[in-house]
Amino acid sequence: MAACGLVDNSNQSNSVISLLKFAARLMQKLKEMNEKEIKQDLKLRIGISHGSVAVGVVGSKKPLYDIWGDPVNMASRMDTLGLGDHIQVLEATARVIESCGYVCRYRGTIKAKGGEGLVPILWAWMKILT
């Protein structure tokens, strides 16, 4: 799990694109490692979501920094229900990505937890990102 823009959330577009580029680089690096070093076909599933979260430290004996909120849960859901070699995003995150000149493609809908019904999901198009 990775997060971006937790301290200064004044420019969500910048945070989303930074995370998107990071994800694309991770996928590219794994592809290179598959070809040159490990000789396997490992693939990453990545989910990205954005929005307001709560942050804090939990634990008294072994304190850990943690974040909570709908964007965290939905990013996890995007990953869990995603496909290898794809970056899956929610519709609102896709709008941010597209406003910065990148391309997203509609994948379909998923059932969201918490009674939100069906939620549209998209893929950030990798050929544009790499």
Tab-separated table of C-alpha atoms in Angstrom:
chain	number	residue	atom	x	y	z
A	1	MET	CA	0.000	0.000	0.000
A	2	ALA	CA	1.298	3.466	-0.866
A	3	ALA	CA	-0.118	6.930	-0.205
A	4	CYS	CA	0.676	10.338	-1.643
A	5	GLY	CA	-0.253	13.907	-0.685
A	6	LEU	CA	-1.032	13.205	2.966
A	7	VAL	CA	0.717	16.306	4.289
A	8	ASP	CA	-0.254	18.855	1.630
A	9	ASN	CA	-3.444	17.936	-0.159
A	10	SER	CA	-3.859	21.314	-1.881
A	11	ASN	CA	-3.178	19.836	-5.323
A	12	GLN	CA	-4.926	16.471	-5.627
A	13	SER	CA	-4.160	16.269	-9.358
A	14	ASN	CA	-0.431	16.361	-8.644
A	15	SER	CA	-0.757	13.677	-5.967
A	16	VAL	CA	-2.849	11.376	-8.176
A	17	ILE	CA	-0.499	11.738	-11.157
A	18	SER	CA	2.580	11.192	-8.953
A	19	LEU	CA	1.078	7.967	-7.634
A	20	LEU	CA	0.006	6.923	-11.140
A	21	LYS	CA	3.513	7.430	-12.537
A	22	PHE	CA	4.990	5.556	-9.568
A	23	ALA	CA	2.622	2.633	-10.225
A	24	ALA	CA	3.483	2.618	-13.938
A	25	ARG	CA	7.212	2.577	-13.130
A	26	LEU	CA	6.743	-0.321	-10.714
A	27	MET	CA	4.954	-2.292	-13.410
A	28	GLN	CA	7.634	-1.464	-16.000
A	29	LYS	CA	10.430	-2.474	-13.613
A	30	LEU	CA	8.723	-5.798	-12.845
A	31	LYS	CA	8.354	-6.440	-16.585
A	32	GLU	CA	12.092	-5.808	-17.060
A	33	MET	CA	12.952	-8.080	-14.135
A	34	ASN	CA	10.696	-10.811	-15.525
A	35	GLU	CA	12.529	-10.699	-18.857
A	36	LYS	CA	16.115	-10.330	-17.640
A	37	GLU	CA	16.451	-11.692	-14.127
A	38	ILE	CA	13.729	-13.911	-12.732
A	39	LYS	CA	12.478	-15.413	-16.013
A	40	GLN	CA	8.865	-15.541	-14.853
A	41	ASP	CA	5.668	-13.743	-15.771
A	42	LEU	CA	4.840	-11.968	-12.521
A	43	LYS	CA	2.270	-9.157	-12.772
A	44	LEU	CA	1.117	-6.366	-10.481
A	45	ARG	CA	-2.515	-5.453	-9.810
A	46	ILE	CA	-2.799	-1.839	-8.752
A	47	GLY	CA	-5.763	0.136	-7.471
A	48	ILE	CA	-5.743	3.910	-7.010
A	49	SER	CA	-8.320	6.094	-5.298
A	50	HIS	CA	-8.140	9.628	-3.913
A	51	GLY	CA	-9.891	11.767	-1.343
A	52	SER	CA	-9.870	12.718	2.311
A	53	VAL	CA	-8.507	10.274	4.865
A	54	ALA	CA	-7.892	10.197	8.611
A	55	VAL	CA	-4.321	9.623	9.770
A	56	GLY	CA	-2.861	8.686	13.104
A	57	VAL	CA	-0.626	6.506	15.196
A	58	VAL	CA	-1.989	3.271	16.620
A	59	GLY	CA	-0.457	1.060	19.288
A	60	SER	CA	1.386	1.869	22.495
A	61	LYS	CA	4.062	-0.842	22.552
A	62	LYS	CA	4.835	-0.784	18.840
A	63	PRO	CA	3.374	2.452	17.424
A	64	LEU	CA	2.442	2.394	13.740
A	65	TYR	CA	1.392	5.238	11.471
A	66	ASP	CA	-1.837	4.361	9.657
A	67	ILE	CA	-4.459	5.905	7.392
A	68	TRP	CA	-8.191	5.179	7.239
A	69	GLY	CA	-11.068	6.198	5.061
A	70	ASP	CA	-13.123	5.418	1.997
A	71	PRO	CA	-10.254	6.151	-0.455
A	72	VAL	CA	-8.079	3.582	1.342
A	73	ASN	CA	-10.833	0.952	1.272
A	74	MET	CA	-11.712	1.620	-2.372
A	75	ALA	CA	-8.073	1.561	-3.530
A	76	SER	CA	-7.732	-1.816	-1.840
A	77	ARG	CA	-10.925	-2.977	-3.552
A	78	MET	CA	-9.620	-1.730	-6.930
A	79	ASP	CA	-6.482	-3.807	-6.384
A	80	THR	CA	-8.312	-6.917	-5.170
A	81	LEU	CA	-10.740	-6.928	-8.098
A	82	GLY	CA	-8.186	-5.785	-10.669
A	83	LEU	CA	-6.291	-7.623	-13.378
A	84	GLY	CA	-2.543	-8.087	-13.651
A	85	ASP	CA	-0.721	-5.354	-15.599
A	86	HIS	CA	-3.579	-2.910	-15.046
A	87	ILE	CA	-4.077	0.156	-12.883
A	88	GLN	CA	-7.716	0.225	-11.858
A	89	VAL	CA	-9.346	3.450	-10.676
A	90	LEU	CA	-12.699	4.822	-9.612
A	91	GLU	CA	-14.617	7.199	-11.874
A	92	ALA	CA	-13.710	10.313	-9.826
A	93	THR	CA	-10.017	9.388	-9.926
A	94	ALA	CA	-10.268	8.724	-13.675
A	95	ARG	CA	-11.611	12.269	-14.156
A	96	VAL	CA	-8.527	13.667	-12.379
A	97	ILE	CA	-6.219	11.488	-14.491
A	98	GLU	CA	-7.949	12.478	-17.730
A	99	SER	CA	-7.879	16.192	-16.807
A	100	CYS	CA	-4.067	15.872	-16.814
A	101	GLY	CA	-3.972	14.464	-20.352
A	102	TYR	CA	-3.854	10.744	-19.620
A	103	VAL	CA	-6.337	8.185	-20.931
A	104	CYS	CA	-8.653	5.900	-18.958
A	105	ARG	CA	-10.827	3.143	-20.368
A	106	TYR	CA	-14.118	1.980	-18.906
A	107	ARG	CA	-13.975	-1.542	-17.457
A	108	GLY	CA	-17.422	-2.018	-15.920
A	109	THR	CA	-18.957	-1.859	-12.464
A	110	ILE	CA	-18.272	-3.503	-9.121
A	111	LYS	CA	-20.464	-3.892	-6.074
A	112	ALA	CA	-19.174	-1.623	-3.353
A	113	LYS	CA	-19.341	-2.510	0.309
A	114	GLY	CA	-21.587	-0.438	2.541
A	115	GLY	CA	-24.661	-0.451	0.341
A	116	GLU	CA	-23.294	1.997	-2.245
A	117	GLY	CA	-24.517	-0.231	-5.057
A	118	LEU	CA	-22.632	-0.630	-8.319
A	119	VAL	CA	-19.607	1.626	-8.769
A	120	PRO	CA	-18.108	2.364	-12.225
A	121	ILE	CA	-14.422	1.479	-12.563
A	122	LEU	CA	-11.862	2.279	-15.234
A	123	TRP	CA	-8.312	1.368	-16.212
A	124	ALA	CA	-5.580	3.958	-16.612
A	125	TRP	CA	-4.240	3.147	-20.064
A	126	MET	CA	-0.668	1.895	-19.633
A	127	LYS	CA	0.668	2.689	-23.104
A	128	ILE	CA	0.265	6.389	-22.370
A	129	LEU	CA	1.967	6.085	-18.974
A	130	THR	CA	5.107	4.131	-19.880
